[in-house]
Short mmCIF file of C-alpha atoms in Angstrom, two decimals:
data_model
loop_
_atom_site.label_atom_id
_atom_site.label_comp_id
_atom_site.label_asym_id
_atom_site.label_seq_id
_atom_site.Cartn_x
_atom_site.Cartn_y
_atom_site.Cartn_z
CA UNK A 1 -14.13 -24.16 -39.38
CA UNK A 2 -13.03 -22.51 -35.87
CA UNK A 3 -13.70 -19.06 -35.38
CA UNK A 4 -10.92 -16.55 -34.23
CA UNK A 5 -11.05 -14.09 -31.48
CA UNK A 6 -9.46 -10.86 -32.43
CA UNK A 7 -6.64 -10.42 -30.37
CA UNK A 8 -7.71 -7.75 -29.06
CA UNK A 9 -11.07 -9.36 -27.66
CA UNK A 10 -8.65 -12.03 -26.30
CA UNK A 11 -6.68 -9.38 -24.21
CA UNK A 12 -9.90 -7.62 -22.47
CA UNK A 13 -10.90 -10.93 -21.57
CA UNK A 14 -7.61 -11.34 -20.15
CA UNK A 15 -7.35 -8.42 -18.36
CA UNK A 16 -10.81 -8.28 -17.26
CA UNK A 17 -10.55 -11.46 -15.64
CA UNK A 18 -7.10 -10.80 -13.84
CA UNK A 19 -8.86 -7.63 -12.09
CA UNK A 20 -11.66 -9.57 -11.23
CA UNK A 21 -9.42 -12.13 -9.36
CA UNK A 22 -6.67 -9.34 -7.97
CA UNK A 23 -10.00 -7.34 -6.63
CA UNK A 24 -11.29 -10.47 -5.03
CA UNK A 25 -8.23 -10.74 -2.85
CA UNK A 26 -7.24 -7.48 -2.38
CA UNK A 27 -6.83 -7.27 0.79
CA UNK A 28 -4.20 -9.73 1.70
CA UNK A 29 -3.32 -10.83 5.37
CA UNK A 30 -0.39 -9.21 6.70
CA UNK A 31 2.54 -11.58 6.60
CA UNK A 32 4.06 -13.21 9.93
CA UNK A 33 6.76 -10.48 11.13
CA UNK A 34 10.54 -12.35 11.12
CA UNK A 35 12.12 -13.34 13.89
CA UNK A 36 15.93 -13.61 14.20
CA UNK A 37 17.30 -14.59 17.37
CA UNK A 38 20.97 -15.17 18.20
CA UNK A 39 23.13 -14.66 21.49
CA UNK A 40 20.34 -13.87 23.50
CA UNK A 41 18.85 -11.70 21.60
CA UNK A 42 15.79 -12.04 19.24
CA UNK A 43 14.70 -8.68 16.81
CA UNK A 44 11.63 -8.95 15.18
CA UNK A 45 10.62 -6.97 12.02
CA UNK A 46 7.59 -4.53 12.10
CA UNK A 47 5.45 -2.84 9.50
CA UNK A 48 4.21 0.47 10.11
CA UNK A 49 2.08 2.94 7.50
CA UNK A 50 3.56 6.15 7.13
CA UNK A 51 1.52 9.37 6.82
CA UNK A 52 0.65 11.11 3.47
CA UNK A 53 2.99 13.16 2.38
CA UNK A 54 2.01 16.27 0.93
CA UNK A 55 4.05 17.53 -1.39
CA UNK A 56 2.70 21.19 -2.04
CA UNK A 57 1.05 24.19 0.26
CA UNK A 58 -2.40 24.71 -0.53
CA UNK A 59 -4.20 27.74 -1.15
CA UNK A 60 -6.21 28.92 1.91
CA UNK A 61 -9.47 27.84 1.91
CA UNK A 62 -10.97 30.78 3.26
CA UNK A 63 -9.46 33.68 0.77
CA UNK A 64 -6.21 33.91 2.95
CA UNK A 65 -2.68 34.02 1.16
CA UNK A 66 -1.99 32.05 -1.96
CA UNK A 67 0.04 29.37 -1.84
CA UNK A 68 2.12 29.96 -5.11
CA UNK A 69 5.19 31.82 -3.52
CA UNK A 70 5.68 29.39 -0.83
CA UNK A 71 5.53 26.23 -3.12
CA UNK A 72 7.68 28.00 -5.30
CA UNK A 73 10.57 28.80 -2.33
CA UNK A 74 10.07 26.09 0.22
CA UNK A 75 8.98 22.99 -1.72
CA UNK A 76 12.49 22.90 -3.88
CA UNK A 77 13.76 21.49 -0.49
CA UNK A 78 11.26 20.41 1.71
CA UNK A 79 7.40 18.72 1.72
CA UNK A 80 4.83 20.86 2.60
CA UNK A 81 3.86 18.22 5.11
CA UNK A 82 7.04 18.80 7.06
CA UNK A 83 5.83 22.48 7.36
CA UNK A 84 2.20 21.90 7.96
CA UNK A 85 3.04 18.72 10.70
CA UNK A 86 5.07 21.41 13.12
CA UNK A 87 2.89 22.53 15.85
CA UNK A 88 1.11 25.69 16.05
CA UNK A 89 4.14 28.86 16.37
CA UNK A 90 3.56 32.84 16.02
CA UNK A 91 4.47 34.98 13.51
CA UNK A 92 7.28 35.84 15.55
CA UNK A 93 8.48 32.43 15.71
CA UNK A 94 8.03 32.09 11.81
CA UNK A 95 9.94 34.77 10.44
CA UNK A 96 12.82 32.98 12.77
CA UNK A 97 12.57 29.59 10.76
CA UNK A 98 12.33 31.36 7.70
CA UNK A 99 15.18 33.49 8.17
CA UNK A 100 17.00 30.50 9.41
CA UNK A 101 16.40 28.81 6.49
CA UNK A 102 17.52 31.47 4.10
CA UNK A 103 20.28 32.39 6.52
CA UNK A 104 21.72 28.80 7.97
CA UNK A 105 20.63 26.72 5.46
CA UNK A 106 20.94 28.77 2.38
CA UNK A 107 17.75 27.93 0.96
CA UNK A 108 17.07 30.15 -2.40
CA UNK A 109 14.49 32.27 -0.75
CA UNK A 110 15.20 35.92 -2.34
CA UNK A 111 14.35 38.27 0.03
CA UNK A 112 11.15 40.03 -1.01
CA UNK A 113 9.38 36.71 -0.86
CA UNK A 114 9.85 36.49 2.68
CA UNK A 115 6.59 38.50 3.48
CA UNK A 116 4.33 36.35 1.32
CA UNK A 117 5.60 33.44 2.90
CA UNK A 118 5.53 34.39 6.26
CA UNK A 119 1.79 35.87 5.65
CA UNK A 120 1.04 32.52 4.21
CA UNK A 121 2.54 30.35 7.63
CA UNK A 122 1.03 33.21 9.90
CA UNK A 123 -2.31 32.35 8.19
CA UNK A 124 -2.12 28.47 9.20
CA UNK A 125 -4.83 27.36 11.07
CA UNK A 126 -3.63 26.40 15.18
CA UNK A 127 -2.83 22.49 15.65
CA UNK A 128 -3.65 20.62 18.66
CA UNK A 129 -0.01 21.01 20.14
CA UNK A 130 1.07 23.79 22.38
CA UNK A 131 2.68 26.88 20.29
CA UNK A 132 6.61 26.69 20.72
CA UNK A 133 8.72 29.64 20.68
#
């Protein structure tokens, strides 16, 4: 008499051994970039790895501002890696953006969150690139 697996046996097995075989070649060559050449010309495809994108402001390590006004205002159009990215700028050059934002690009900001947010950027640590004004 032959003895049945339960199915579900069968399917850990299964499973087991495809991870076992997808972690064995995990790391796949990169594949030949295309060519396409016609009149002269030839383009050639290219891969490139894009940075993390963060998508929310995180509290300040060090007891600073709290990041829960400007995820709340900022983040319902923008990454909080396009804020954090931007080279170092003053408070002065802050409150500009912001009110830019609320005033060019109508972003929902209401108006007495503006401090909060503006403590928040002021309280970013400096970046490697020169502060623009």
């Amino acid at each position: 008499m032959m003895r049945r697996l339960p199915t579900f046996a069968l399917l850990a097995a299964l499973a087991s051994a495809t991870l076992a075989v997808s972690a064995a070649g995990a790391r796949k060559p990169e594949p030949e970039p295309a060519r396409i050449t016609a009149n002269g010309f030839t383009l050639t495809s290219s891969a490139i790895e894009l940075p993390v994108e963060e998508p929310f402001f995180p509290d300040s390590p060090d007891g600073g501002p709290k990041a829960d006004t400007i995820n709340a205002d900022c983040t319902a159009c923008h990454s909080a890696s396009m804020t954090l990215t931007q080279p170092a700028l003053s408070p002065e050059a802050w409150a500009g953006v912001v009110h830019k934002m609320r005033d060019v690009y109508h972003a929902p900001v209401p108006e007495e969150d503006v401090p909060a947010i503006l403590a928040y950027l002021a309280h970013l640590p400096p970046k490697a690139a020169p502060a623009r004004e």
